[in-house]
Short mmCIF file of C-alpha atoms in Angstrom, two decimals:
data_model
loop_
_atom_site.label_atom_id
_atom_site.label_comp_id
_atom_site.label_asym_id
_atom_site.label_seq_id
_atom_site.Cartn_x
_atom_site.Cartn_y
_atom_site.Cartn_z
CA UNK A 1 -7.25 -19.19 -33.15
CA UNK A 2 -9.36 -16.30 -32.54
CA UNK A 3 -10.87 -14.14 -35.32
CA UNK A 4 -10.66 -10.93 -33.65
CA UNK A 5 -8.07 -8.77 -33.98
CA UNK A 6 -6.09 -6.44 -31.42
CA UNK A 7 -8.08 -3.73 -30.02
CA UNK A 8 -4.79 -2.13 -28.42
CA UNK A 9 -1.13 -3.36 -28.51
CA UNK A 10 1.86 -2.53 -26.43
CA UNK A 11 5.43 -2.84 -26.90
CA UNK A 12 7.76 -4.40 -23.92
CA UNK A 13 11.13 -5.05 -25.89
CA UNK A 14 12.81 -2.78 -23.83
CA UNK A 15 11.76 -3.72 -20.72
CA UNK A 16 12.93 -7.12 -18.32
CA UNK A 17 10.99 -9.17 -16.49
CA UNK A 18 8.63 -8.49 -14.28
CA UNK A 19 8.32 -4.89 -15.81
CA UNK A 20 7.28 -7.07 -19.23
CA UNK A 21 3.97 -8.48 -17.59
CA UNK A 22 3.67 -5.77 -15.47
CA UNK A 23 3.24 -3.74 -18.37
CA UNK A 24 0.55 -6.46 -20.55
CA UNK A 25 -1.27 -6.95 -17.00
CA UNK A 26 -2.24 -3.29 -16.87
CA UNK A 27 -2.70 -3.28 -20.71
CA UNK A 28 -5.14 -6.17 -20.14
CA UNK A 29 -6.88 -4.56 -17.40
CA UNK A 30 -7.41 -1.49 -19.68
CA UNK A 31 -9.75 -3.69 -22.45
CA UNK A 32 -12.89 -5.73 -21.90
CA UNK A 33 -13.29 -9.26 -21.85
CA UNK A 34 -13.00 -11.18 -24.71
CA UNK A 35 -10.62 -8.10 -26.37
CA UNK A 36 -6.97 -9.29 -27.40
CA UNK A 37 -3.90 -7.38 -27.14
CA UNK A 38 -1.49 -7.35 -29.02
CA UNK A 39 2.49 -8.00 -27.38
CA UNK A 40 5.69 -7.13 -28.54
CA UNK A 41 8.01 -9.40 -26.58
CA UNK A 42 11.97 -9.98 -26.91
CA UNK A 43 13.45 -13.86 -27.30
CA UNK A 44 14.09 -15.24 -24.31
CA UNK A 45 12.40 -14.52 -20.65
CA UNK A 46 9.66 -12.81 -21.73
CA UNK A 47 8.38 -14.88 -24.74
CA UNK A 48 8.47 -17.15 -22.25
CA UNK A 49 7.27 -15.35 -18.82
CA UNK A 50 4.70 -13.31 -20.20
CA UNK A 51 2.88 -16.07 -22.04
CA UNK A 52 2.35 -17.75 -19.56
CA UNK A 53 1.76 -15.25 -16.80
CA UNK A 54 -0.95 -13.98 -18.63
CA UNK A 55 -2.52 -17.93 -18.52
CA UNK A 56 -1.78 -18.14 -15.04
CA UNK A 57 -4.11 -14.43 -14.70
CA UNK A 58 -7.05 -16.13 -16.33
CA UNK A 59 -6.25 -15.00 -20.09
CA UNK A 60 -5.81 -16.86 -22.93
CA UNK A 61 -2.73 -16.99 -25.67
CA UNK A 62 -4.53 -16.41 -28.69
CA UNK A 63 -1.17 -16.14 -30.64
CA UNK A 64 2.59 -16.20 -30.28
CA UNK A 65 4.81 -16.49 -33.47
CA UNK A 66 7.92 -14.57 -34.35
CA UNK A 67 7.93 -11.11 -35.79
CA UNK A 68 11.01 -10.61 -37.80
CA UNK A 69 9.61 -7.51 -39.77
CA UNK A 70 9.34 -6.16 -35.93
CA UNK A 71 13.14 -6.46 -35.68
CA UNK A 72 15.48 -9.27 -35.22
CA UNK A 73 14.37 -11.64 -32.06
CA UNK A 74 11.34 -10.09 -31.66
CA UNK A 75 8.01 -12.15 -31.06
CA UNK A 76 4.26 -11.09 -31.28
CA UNK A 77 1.71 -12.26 -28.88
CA UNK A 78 -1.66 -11.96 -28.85
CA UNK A 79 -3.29 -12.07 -25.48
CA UNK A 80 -7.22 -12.42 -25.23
CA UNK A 81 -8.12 -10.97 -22.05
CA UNK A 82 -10.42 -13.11 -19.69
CA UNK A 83 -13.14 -13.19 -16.96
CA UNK A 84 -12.14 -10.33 -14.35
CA UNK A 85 -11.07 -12.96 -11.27
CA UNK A 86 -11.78 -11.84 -7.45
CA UNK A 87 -8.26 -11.37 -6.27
CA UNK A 88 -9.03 -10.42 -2.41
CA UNK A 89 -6.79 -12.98 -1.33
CA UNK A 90 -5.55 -10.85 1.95
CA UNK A 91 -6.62 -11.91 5.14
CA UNK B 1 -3.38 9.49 -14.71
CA UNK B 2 -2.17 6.80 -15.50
CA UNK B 3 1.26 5.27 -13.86
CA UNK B 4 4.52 6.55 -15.30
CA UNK B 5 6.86 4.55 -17.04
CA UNK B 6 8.58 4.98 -13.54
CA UNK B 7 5.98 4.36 -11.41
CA UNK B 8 5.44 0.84 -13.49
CA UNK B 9 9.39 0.33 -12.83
CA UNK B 10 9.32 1.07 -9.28
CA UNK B 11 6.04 -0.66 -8.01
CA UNK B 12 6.64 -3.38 -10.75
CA UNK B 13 6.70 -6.51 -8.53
CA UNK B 14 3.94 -4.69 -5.97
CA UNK B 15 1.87 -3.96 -8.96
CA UNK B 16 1.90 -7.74 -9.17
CA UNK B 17 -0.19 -8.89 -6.00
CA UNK B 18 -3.17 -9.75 -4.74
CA UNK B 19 -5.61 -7.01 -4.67
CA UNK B 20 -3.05 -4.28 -6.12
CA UNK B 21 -3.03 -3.05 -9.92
CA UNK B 22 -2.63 0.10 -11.62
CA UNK B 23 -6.10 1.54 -9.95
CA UNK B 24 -5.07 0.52 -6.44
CA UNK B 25 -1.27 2.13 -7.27
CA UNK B 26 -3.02 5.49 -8.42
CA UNK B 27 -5.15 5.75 -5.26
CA UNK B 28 -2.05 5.47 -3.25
CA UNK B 29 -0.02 7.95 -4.99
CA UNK B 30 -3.25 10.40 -4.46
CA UNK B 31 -3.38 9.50 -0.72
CA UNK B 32 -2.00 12.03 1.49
CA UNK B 33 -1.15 10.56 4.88
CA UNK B 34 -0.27 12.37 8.15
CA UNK B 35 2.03 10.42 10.07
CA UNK B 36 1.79 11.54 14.12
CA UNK B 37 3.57 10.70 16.75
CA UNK B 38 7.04 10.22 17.98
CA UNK B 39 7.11 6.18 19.06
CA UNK B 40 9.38 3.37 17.79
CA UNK B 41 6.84 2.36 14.92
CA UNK B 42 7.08 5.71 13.30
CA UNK B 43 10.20 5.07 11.55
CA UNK B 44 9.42 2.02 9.60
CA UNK B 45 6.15 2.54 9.06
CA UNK B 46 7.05 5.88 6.96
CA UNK B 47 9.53 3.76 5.25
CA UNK B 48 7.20 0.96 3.98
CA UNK B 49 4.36 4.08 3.26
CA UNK B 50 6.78 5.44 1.43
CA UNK B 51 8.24 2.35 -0.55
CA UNK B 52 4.91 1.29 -1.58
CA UNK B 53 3.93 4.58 -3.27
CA UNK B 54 1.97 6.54 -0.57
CA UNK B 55 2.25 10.04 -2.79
CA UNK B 56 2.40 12.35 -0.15
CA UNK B 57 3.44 12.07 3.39
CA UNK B 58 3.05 14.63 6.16
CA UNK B 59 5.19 13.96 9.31
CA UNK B 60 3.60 15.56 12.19
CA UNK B 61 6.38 15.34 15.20
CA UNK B 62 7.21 18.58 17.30
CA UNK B 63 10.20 17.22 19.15
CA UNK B 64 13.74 17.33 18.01
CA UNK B 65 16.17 14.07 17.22
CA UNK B 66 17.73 13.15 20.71
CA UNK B 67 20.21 10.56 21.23
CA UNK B 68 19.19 7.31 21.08
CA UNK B 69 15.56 8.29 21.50
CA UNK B 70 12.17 6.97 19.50
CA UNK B 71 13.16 7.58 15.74
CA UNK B 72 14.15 4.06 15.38
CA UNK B 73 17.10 2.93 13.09
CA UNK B 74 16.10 5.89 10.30
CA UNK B 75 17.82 8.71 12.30
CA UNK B 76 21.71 8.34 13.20
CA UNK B 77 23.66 10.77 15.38
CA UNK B 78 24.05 13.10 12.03
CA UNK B 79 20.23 14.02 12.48
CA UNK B 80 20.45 15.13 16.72
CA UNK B 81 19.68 18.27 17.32
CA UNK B 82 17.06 18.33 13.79
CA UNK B 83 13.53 18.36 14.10
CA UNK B 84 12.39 14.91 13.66
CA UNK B 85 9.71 15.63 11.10
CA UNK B 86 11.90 17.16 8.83
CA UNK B 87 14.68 14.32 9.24
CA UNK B 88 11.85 11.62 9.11
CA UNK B 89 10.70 13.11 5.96
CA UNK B 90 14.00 13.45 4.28
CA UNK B 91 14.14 9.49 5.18
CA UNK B 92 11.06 8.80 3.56
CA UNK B 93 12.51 10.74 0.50
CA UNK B 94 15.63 8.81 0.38
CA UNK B 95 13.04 5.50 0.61
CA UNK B 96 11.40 6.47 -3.01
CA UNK B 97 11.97 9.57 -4.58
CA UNK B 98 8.60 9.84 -5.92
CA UNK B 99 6.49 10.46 -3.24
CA UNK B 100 6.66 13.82 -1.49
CA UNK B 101 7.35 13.84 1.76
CA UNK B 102 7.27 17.12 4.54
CA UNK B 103 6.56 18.22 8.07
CA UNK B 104 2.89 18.72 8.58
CA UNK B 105 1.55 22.08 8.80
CA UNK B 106 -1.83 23.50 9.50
CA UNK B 107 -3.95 23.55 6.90
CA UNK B 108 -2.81 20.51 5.51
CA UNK B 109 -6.11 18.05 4.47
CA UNK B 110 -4.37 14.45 5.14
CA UNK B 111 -6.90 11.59 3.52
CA UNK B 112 -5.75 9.38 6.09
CA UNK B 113 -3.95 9.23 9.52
CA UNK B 114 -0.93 6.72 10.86
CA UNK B 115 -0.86 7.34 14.31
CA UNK B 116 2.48 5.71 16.08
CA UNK B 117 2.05 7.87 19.66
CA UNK B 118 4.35 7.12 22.15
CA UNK B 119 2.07 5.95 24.70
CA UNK B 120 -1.64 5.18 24.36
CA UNK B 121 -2.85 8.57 25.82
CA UNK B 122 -1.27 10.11 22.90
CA UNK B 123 -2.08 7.72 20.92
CA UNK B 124 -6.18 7.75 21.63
CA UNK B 125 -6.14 11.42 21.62
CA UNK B 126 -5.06 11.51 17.67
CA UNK B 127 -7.35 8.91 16.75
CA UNK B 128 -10.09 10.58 18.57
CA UNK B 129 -9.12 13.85 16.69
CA UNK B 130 -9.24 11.83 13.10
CA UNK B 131 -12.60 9.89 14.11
CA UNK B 132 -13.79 13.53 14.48
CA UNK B 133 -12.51 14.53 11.38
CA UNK B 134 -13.65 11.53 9.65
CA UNK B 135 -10.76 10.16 8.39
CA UNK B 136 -9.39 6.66 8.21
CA UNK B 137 -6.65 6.05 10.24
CA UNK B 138 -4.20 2.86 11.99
CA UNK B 139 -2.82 3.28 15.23
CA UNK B 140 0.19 1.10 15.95
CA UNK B 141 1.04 0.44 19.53
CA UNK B 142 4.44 -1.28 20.46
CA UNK B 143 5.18 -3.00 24.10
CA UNK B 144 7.58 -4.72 25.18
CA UNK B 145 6.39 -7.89 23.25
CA UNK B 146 5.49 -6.63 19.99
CA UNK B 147 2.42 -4.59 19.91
CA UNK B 148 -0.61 -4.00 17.74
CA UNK B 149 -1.96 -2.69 14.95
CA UNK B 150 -5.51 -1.36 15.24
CA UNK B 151 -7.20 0.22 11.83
CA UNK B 152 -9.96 2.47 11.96
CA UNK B 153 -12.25 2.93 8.78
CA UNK B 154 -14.71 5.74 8.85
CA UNK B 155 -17.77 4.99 11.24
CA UNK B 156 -16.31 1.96 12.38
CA UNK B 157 -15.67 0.97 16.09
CA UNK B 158 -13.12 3.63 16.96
CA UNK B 159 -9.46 3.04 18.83
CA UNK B 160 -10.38 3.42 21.99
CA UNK B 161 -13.49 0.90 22.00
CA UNK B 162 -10.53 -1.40 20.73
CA UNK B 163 -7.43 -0.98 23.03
CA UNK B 164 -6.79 -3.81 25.22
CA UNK B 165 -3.60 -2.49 27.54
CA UNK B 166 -0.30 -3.31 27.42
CA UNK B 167 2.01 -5.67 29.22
CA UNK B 168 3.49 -2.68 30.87
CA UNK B 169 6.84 -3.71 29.89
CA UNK B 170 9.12 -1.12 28.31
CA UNK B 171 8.61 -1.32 23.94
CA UNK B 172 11.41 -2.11 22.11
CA UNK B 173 13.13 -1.17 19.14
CA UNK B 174 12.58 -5.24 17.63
CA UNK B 175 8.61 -4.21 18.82
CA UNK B 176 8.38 -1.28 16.50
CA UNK B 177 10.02 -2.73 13.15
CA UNK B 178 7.39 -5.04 13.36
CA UNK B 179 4.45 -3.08 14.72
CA UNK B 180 5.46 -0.22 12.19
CA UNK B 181 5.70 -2.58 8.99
CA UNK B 182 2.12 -4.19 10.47
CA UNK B 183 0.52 -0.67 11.21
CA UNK B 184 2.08 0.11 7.43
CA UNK B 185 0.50 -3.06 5.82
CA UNK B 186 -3.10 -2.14 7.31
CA UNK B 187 -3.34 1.48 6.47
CA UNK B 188 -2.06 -0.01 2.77
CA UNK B 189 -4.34 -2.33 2.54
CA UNK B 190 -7.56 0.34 3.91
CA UNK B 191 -6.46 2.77 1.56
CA UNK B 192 -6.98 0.44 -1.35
CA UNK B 193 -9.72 -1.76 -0.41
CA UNK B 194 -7.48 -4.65 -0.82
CA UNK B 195 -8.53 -6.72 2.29
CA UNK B 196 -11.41 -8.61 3.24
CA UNK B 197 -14.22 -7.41 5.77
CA UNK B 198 -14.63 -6.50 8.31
CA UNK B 199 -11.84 -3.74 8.20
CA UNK B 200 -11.98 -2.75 11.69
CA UNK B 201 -9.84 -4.62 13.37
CA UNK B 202 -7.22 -4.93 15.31
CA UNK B 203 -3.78 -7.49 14.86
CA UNK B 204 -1.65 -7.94 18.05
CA UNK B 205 1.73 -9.52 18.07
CA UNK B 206 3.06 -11.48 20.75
CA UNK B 207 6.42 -12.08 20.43
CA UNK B 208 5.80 -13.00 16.85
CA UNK B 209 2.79 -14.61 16.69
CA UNK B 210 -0.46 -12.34 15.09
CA UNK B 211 -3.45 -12.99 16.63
CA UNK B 212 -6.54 -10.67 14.53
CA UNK B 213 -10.15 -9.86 16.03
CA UNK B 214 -12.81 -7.71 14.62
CA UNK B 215 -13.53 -4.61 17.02
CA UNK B 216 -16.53 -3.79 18.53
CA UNK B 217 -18.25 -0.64 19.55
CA UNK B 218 -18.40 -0.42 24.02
CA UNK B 219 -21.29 0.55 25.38
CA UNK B 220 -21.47 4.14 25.73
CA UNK B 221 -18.57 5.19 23.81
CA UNK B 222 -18.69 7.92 22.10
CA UNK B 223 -18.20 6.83 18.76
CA UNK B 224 -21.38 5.49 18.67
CA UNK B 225 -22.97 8.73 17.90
CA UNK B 226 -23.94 12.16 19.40
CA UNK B 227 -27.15 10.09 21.78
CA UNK B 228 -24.56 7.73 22.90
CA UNK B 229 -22.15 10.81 23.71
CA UNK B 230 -24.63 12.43 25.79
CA UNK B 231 -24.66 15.19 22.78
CA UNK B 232 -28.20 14.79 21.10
CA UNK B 233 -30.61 17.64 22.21
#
């Protein structure tokens, strides 16, 4: 677990996937390294997609636990953003 | 400024790939690209510039819609008779209603130039007139075989020091979907810095298969600078 708390947090609940990591990518790219934001995800698809999107991009789940006082279903992650990765992967 | 709620929606799964984010997204919506030239890459390359978020889009084509002639599969018999600008712009409207999209007039400052001539004279006199200008530009040339895609960054080895000709044989509509969507791709991928060096370059198709070279300057060219031009006091 991380001692640090969120230095910004977004809320995707309305949204579907890929509009859900979409959204936490460009949240990410918006804090330094090492910073965690803060996710409000619906049950389902995205506690599931965005999680682990956001491993797959390099960052690291610092949290994920349900967030009833959010509203029913909801689910809070908190996503510690990593190293900036070289993504010039065109030819 | 930051994307839209919209924007995110509509580039969501673009906003996804290699290379592309919301700063690369932002410098495409501030790009303003003139589109020239009437040949059978014009069509879907405006499509694709305009699906991916190109924010403005200047069609520069003085000839009317004819029957059956050079506009591709964007223009239908409802559009003969139109100018083509203004009917390829509407298209490029109908592709993503939030980029603008109009004939080009003078005055206009385009960023960057698509040039899709419809034969290479035309096509190396517009990129000679943006390599004056300065300004980045792709010049997609279709053949009977496919065709080619040749990008242009500023001060690099310009279109004609990188034409090879033609088979000769007639283009084809098959030719320009794909040399369009290429010619699309490169200017994307110029205008956000998403690809590797060296940008020059040029990527032919032969029926299907992409073959990609760097460009060099030829001796005596022009673009090699006002000595080489026989310019220099």
């Amino acid at each position: 677990m991380t001692g640090r708390s969120p230095v910004a947090r977004i809320d995707v609940r309305a949204h579907a996937c890929p509009v859900t990591w979409v959204k936490a990518r460009i949240a990410l790219a918006r804090i330094a390294e090492g910073e965690v934001l803060e996710v409000l995800l619906g049950d389902g698809e995205p506690r599931e997609n965005v999680p682990r999107s956001a491993e797959e991009d390099g960052h690291r789940v610092v949290r994920l636990e349900p967030a009833p006082e959010e509203g029913t279903g909801t689910w809070r992650a908190w996503l510690e953003r990593g190293a900036p990765r070289e993504e010039r992967t065109w030819p | 400024m930051a994307l839209s709620e919209a924007e995110v929606a509509r580039y969501a799964r673009q906003l996804l790939l290699p290379g592309m984010g919301e700063a690369a997204q932002e410098t495409l919506r501030g790009a303003r690209v003139r589109v020239t030239g009437g040949g059978l890459a014009t069509a879907p390359a405006v499509y694709y510039l305009a699906a991916a978020g190109v924010g403005t889009l200047w069609m520069d084509d003085p000839d009317l819609v004819t029957p059956g002639a050079g506009a591709g599969f964007a223009l239908g018999p409802i559009d003969e008779g139109r100018p083509r600008a203004a009917a390829l712009a509407a298209f490029a409207r109908s592709a993503n209603a939030l980029v603008l999209a109009e004939p080009f007039r003078p005055g206009m400052r385009p960023t960057a130039l698509l040039v899709c001539g419809s034969n290479l004279d035309v096509s190396r006199a517009i990129a000679d007139e943006a390599r004056l200008l300065q300004l980045p530009h792709v010049v997609a040339d279709v053949d009977g075989q496919g065709g080619a895609a040749t990008t242009v960054p500023v001060g690099a080895p310009c279109y004609a020091c990188a034409t090879r000709p033609g088979l000769g044989a007639p283009p084809s509509a098959e030719g320009g979907a794909t040399v369009g969507a290429l010619a699309a791709l490169e200017l994307l991928l110029l205008l956000t810095a998403a690809s590797q060096e060296p940008r020059a370059r040029r990527v032919e198709v032969f029926r299907g298969t992409p073959l990609v070279r760097a460009t060099e300057r030829q001796p005596g060219c022009a673009c090699m600078g006002p000595a080489a031009a026989g310019l220099a006091p």
